[in-house]
Tab-separated table of C-alpha atoms in Angstrom:
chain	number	residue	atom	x	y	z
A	1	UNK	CA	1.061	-62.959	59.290
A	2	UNK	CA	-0.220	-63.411	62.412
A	3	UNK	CA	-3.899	-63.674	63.606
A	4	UNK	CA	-4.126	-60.408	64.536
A	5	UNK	CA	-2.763	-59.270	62.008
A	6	UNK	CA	-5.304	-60.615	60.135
A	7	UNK	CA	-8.134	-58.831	62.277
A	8	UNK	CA	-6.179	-55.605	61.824
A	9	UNK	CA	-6.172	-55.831	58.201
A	10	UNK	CA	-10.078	-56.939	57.818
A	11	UNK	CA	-10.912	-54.167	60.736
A	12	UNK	CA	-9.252	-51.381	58.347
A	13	UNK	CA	-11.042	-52.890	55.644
A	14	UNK	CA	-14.024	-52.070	56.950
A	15	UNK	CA	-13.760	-48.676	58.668
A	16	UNK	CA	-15.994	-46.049	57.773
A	17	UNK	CA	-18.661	-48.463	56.358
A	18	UNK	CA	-21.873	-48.081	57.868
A	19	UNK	CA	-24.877	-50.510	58.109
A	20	UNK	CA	-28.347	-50.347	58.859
A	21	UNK	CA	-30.000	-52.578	60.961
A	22	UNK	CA	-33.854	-52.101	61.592
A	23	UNK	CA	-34.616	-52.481	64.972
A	24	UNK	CA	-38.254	-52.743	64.702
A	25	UNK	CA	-40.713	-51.426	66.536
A	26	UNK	CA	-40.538	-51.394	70.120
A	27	UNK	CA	-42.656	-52.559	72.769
A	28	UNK	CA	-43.601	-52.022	76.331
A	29	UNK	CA	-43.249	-55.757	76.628
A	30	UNK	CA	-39.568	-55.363	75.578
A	31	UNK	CA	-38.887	-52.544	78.233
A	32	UNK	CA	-40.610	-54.850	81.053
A	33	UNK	CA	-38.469	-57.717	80.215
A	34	UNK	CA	-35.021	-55.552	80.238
A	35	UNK	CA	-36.124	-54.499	83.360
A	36	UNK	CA	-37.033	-57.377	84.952
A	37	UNK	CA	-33.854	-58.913	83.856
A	38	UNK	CA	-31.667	-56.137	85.766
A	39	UNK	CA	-34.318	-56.454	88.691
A	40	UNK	CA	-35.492	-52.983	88.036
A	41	UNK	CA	-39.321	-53.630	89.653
A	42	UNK	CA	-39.682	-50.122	89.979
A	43	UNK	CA	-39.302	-49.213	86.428
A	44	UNK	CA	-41.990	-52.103	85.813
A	45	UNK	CA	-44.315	-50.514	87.996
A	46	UNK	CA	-44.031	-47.136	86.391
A	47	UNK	CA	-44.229	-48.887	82.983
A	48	UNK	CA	-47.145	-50.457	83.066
A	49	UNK	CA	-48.582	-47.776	85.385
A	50	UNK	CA	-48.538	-45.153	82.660
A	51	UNK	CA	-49.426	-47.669	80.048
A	52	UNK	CA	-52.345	-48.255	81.320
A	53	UNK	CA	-53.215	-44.842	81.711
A	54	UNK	CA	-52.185	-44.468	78.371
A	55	UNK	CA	-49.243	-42.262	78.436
A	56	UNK	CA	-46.255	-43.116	76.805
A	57	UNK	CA	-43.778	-44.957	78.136
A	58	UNK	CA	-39.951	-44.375	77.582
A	59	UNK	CA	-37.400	-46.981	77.421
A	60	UNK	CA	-34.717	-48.051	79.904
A	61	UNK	CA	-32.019	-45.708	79.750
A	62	UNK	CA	-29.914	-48.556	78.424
A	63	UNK	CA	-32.301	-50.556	76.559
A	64	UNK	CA	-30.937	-49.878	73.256
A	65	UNK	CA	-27.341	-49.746	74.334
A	66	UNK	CA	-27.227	-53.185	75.938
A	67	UNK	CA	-29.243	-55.310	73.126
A	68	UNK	CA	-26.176	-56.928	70.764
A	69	UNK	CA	-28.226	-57.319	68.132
A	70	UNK	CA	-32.014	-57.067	66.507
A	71	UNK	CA	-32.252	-60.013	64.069
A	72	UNK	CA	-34.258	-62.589	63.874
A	73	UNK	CA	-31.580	-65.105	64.188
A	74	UNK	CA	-28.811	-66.753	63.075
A	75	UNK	CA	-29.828	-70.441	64.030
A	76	UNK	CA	-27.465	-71.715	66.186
A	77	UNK	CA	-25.221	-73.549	63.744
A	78	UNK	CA	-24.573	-69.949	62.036
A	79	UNK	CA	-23.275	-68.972	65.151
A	80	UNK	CA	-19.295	-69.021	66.119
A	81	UNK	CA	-17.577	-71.311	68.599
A	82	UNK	CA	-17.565	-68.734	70.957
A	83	UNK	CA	-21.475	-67.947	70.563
A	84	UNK	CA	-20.965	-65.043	68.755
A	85	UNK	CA	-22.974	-64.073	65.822
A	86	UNK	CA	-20.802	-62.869	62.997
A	87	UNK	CA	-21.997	-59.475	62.846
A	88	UNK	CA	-21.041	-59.169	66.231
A	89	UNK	CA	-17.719	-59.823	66.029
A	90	UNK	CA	-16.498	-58.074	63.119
A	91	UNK	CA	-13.361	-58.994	61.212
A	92	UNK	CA	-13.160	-62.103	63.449
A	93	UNK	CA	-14.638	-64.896	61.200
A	94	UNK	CA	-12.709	-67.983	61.268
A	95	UNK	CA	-9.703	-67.089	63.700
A	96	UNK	CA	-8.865	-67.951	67.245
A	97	UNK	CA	-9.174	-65.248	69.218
A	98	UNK	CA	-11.516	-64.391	71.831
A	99	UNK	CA	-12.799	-61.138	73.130
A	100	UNK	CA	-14.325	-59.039	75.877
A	101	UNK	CA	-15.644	-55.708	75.441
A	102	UNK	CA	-13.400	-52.581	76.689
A	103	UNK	CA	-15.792	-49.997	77.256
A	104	UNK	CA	-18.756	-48.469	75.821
A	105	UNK	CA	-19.932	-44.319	75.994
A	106	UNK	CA	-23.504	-43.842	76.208
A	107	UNK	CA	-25.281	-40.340	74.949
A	108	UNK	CA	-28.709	-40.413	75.633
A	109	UNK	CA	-30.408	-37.851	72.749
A	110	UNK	CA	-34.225	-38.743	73.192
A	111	UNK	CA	-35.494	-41.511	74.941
A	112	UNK	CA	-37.581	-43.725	72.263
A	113	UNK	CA	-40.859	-44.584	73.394
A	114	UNK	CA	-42.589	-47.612	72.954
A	115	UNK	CA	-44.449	-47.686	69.660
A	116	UNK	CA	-41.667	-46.099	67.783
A	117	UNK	CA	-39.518	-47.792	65.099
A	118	UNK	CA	-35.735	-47.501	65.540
A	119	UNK	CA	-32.915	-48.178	63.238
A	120	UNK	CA	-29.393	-48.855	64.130
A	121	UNK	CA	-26.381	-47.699	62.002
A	122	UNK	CA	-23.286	-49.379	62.990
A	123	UNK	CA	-19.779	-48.847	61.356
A	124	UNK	CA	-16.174	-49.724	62.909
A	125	UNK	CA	-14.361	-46.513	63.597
A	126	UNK	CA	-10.926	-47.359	64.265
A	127	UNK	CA	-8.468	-50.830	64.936
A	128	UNK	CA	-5.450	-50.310	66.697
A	129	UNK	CA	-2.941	-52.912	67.386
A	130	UNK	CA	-1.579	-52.511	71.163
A	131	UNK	CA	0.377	-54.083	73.978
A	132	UNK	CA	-1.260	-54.866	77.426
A	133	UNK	CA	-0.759	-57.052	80.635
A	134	UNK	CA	-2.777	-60.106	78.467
A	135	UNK	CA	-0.457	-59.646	75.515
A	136	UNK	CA	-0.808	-58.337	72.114
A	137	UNK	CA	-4.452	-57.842	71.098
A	138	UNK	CA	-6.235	-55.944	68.446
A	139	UNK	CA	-8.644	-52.905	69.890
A	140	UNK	CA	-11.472	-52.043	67.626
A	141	UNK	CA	-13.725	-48.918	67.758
A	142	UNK	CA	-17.154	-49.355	66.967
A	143	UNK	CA	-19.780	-46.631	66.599
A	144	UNK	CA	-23.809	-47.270	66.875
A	145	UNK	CA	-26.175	-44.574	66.654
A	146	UNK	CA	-30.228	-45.280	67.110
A	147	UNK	CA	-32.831	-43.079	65.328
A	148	UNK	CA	-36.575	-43.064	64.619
A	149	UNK	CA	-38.132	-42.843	61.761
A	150	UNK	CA	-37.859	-38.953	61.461
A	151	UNK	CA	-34.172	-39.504	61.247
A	152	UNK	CA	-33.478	-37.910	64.981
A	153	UNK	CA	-31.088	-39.507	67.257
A	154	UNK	CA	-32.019	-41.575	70.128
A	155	UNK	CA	-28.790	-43.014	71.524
A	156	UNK	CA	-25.492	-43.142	70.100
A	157	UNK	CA	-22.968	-45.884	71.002
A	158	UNK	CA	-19.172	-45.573	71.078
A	159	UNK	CA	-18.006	-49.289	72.255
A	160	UNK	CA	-14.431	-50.739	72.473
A	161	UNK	CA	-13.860	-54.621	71.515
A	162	UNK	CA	-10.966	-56.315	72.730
A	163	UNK	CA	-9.737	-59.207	70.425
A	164	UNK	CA	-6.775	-61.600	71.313
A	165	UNK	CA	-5.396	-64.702	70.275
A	166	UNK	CA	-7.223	-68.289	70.963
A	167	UNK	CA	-4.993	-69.117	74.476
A	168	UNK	CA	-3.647	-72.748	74.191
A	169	UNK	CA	-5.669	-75.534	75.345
A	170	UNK	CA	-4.887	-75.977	78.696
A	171	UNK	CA	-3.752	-72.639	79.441
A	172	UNK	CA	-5.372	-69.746	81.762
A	173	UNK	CA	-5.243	-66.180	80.832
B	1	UNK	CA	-33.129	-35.944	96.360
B	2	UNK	CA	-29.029	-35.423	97.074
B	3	UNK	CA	-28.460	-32.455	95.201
B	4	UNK	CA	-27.702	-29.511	96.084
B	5	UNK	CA	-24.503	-31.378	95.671
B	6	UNK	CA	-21.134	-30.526	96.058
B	7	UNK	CA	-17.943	-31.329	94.538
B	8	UNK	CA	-15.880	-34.016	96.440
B	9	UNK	CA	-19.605	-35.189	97.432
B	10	UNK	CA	-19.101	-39.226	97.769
B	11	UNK	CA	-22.002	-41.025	97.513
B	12	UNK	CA	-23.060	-44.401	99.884
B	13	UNK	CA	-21.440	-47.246	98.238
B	14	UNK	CA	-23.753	-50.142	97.004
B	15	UNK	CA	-22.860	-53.557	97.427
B	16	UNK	CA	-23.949	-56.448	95.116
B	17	UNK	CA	-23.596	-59.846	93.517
B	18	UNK	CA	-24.427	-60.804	89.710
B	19	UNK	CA	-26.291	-64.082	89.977
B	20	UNK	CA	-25.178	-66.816	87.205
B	21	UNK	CA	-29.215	-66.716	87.029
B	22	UNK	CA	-28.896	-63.132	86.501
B	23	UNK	CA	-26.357	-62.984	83.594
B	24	UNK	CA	-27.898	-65.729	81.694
B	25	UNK	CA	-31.499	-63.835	81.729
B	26	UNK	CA	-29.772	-60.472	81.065
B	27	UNK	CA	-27.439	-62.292	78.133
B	28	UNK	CA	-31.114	-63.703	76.893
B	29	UNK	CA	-33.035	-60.483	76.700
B	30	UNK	CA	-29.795	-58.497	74.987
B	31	UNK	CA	-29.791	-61.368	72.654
B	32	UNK	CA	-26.059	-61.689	73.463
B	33	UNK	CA	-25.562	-65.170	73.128
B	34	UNK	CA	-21.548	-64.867	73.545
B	35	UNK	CA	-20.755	-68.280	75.869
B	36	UNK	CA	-18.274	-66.912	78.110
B	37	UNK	CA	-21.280	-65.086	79.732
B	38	UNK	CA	-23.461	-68.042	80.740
B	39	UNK	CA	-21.108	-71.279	79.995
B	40	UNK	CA	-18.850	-71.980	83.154
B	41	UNK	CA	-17.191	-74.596	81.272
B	42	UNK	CA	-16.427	-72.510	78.372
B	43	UNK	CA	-15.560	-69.407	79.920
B	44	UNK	CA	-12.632	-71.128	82.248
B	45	UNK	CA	-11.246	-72.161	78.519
B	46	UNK	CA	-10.806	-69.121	77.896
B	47	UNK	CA	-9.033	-68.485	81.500
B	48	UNK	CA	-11.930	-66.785	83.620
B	49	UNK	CA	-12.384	-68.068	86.890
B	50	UNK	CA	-16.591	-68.271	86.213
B	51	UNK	CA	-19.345	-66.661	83.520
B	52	UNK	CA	-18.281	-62.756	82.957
B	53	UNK	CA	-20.506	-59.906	83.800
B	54	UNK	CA	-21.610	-58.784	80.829
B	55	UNK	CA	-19.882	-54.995	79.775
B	56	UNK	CA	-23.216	-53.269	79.247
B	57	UNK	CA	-24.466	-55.066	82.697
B	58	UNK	CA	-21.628	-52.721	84.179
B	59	UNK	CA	-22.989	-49.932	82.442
B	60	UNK	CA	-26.585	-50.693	83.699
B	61	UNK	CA	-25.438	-51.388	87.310
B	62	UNK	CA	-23.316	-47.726	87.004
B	63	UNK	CA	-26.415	-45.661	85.651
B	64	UNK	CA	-29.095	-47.252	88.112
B	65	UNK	CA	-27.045	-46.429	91.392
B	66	UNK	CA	-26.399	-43.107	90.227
B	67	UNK	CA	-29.931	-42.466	89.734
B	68	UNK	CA	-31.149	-44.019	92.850
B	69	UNK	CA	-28.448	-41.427	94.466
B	70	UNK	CA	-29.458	-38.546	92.547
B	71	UNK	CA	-33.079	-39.426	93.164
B	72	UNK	CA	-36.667	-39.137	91.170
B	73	UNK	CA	-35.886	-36.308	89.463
B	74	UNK	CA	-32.882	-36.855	88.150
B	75	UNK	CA	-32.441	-37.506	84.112
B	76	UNK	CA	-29.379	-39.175	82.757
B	77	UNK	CA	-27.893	-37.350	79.891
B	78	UNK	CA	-24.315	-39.983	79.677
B	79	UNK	CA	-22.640	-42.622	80.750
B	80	UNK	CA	-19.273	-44.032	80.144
B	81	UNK	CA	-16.804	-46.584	81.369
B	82	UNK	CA	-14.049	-49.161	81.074
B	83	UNK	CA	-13.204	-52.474	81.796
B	84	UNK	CA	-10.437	-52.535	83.427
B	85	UNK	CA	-10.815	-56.020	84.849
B	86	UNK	CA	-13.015	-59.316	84.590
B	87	UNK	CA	-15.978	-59.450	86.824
B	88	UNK	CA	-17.610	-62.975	87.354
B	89	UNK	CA	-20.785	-64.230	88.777
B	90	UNK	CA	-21.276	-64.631	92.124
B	91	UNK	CA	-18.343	-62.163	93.154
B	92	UNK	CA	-18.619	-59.170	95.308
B	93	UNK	CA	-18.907	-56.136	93.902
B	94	UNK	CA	-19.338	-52.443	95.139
B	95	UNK	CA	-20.703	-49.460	93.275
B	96	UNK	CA	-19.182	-46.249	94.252
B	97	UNK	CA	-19.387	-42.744	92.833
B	98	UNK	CA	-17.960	-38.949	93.896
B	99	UNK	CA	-19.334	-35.581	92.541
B	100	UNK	CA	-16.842	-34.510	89.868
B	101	UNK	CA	-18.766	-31.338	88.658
B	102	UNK	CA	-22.036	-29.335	89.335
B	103	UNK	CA	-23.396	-27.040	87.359
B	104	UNK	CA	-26.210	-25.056	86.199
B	105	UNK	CA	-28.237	-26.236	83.362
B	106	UNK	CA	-31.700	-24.744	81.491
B	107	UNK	CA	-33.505	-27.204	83.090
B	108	UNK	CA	-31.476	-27.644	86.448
B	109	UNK	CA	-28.469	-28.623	87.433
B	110	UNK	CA	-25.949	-30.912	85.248
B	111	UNK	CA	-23.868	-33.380	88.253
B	112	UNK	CA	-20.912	-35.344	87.074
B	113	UNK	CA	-20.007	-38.470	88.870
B	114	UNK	CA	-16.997	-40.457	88.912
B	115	UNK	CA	-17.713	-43.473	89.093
B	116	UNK	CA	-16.592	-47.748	89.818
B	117	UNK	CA	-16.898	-51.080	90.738
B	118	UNK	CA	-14.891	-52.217	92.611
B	119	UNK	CA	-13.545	-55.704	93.442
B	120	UNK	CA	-13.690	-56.826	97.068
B	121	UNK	CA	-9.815	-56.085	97.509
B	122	UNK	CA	-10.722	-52.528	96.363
B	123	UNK	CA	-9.414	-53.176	92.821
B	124	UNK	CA	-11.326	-51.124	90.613
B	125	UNK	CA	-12.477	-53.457	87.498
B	126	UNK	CA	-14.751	-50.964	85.930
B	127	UNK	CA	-13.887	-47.064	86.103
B	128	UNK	CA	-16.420	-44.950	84.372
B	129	UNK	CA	-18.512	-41.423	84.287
B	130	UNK	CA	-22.253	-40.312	85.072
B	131	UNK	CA	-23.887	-37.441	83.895
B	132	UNK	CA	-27.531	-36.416	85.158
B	133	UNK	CA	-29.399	-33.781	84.965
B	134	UNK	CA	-31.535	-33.019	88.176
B	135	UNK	CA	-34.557	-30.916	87.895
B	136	UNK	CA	-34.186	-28.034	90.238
B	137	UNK	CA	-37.550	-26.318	89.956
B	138	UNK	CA	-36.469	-23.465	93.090
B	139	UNK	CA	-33.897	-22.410	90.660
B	140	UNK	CA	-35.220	-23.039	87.851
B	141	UNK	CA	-38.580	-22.093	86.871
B	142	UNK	CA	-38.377	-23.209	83.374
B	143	UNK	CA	-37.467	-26.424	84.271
B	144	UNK	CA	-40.090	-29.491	82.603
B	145	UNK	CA	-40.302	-32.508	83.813
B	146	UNK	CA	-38.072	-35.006	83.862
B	147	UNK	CA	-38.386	-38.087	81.430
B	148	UNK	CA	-40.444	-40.747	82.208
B	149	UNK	CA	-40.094	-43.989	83.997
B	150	UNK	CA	-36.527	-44.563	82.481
B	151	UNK	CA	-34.747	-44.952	85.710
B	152	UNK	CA	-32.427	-47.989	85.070
């Protein structure tokens, strides 16, 4: 069996089963940073404009999306070679591979404002074994959706994960 | 404002760089702590050429020209997209995006964009879709403001 193989077979394992993941509560402090990390000084502005005005203030459009993951941790010798956290790179645990995202879909329901809790719900959706211009690799679906506390959705992820065999030392993809 | 706009409608193309600096903050405040993205020396193990833009970076870079195009009053409602190639750090890229649809919305008009980045050859390495909703008060009197400050 080959190493895919064995990411296809966990991946199938897993499909349909969801987990929560609370995101805690977020902050303006959280949006600033995002923003200032994309160079987005106009969204600061407007940020801390209306916060101190006391209005709320909504979240980069992509806030949500783009954070990997909401833990605390894991320490750094939980993590895998590649950096990865485990949860992150589901079905993967202990093979050579790497992987690159394929895509993601975005749908924006309600922007969550600052002050709100949000969960996240993650499950993977589908794993498909395919051919490509790299090689074999293993294509897994994952799904994310983001609600607050009311249970209404905020964003809803649909992200592709590209996983391929370790390449040989010395060799370039 | 660039609406009313019209299918076939392409908009100015954007031209940037992702910093190294860049991807490392952006990997540190998405908690993505996956090495190819701010380890040179790692990520040419794996065969790229330099640290990769990160995927949702692409999204983030896709949304925030489209909304600078559409303007202030412009919502977005989607986005999607695929990698269709590596990007790295320091490399030339150029947003581009044409109308795909307008339409009429309750509170405006919906605008769908086609949208890419594009390597400095022209290759496309990310190929994706935009949808916004711009507030069109003149035609639409019911039409409430749009959301916030969430422009990026």
């Amino acid at each position: 069996m080959s190493v895919l193989d064995d990411v296809l077979s966990r991946a199938r394992g897993l499909i349909g089963r969801w987990e929560d993941e609370d995101c805690g509560t977020v902050t303006v402090k959280d949006f600033c940073r995002y923003a200032a990390a994309v160079d987005d000084l106009g969204y600061l502005r407007r940020a801390r404009d209306q916060e101190a005005a006391g209005q709320p203030v909504e979240a980069p459009a992509l806030f949500l999306a783009a954070t990997m993951s909401w833990e605390d941790g894991p320490p750094e010798d939980e993590l895998l070679p590649d950096g990865l956290a485990v949860r992150e790179s589901p079905c993967t645990q202990g093979l050579p591979v790497r992987q690159v995202h394929g895509g993601q879909s975005v749908r924006l329901t309600r922007a969550p404002l600052a002050g709100t809790r949000v969960t996240a719900s993650r499950a993977v959706t589908s794993a498909e074994r395919k051919h490509g211009r790299s090689g074999d690799f293993v294509l897994l679906g994952l799904t994310t959706r983001y609600t607050a506390p009311d249970g209404t959705e905020l964003t809803a992820v649909d992200e592709t994960v590209v996983v391929l065999a370790a390449l040989p030392k010395g060799a370039t993809a | 404002m660039n609406t009313p706009a019209a299918v076939g409608d392409v908009c100015p193309p954007r031209r940037y760089t992702h910093s190294r600096l860049q991807l490392f903050r952006f990997s540190a405040v998405s908690w993505n702590s996956h090495r190819i993205h701010y380890d040179a020396e790692f990520a040419v193990s794996e065969g790229f050429s330099d640290v990769v833009v990160q995927s949702t970076l692409h999204g983030q870079t896709l949304t925030r020209y489209a909304l600078e195009w559409a303007g202030p009053d412009a919502c977005l409602e989607s986005v999607s997209w695929r990698n269709v190639a590596t990007a790295v750090a320091g490399e030339p890229l150029t947003w581009s995006g044409t109308v795909r649809t307008v339409a009429p919305c309750d509170s405006g008009v919906r605008v769908t964009l086609d949208v890419f980045v594009l390597r400095d050859d022209g290759a496309p390495c990310v190929t994706g879709q935009v949808d916004l909703t711009c507030r069109a008060a003149r035609t639409s009197p019911s039409a409430e403001p749009c959301r916030g400050p969430a422009t990026s």
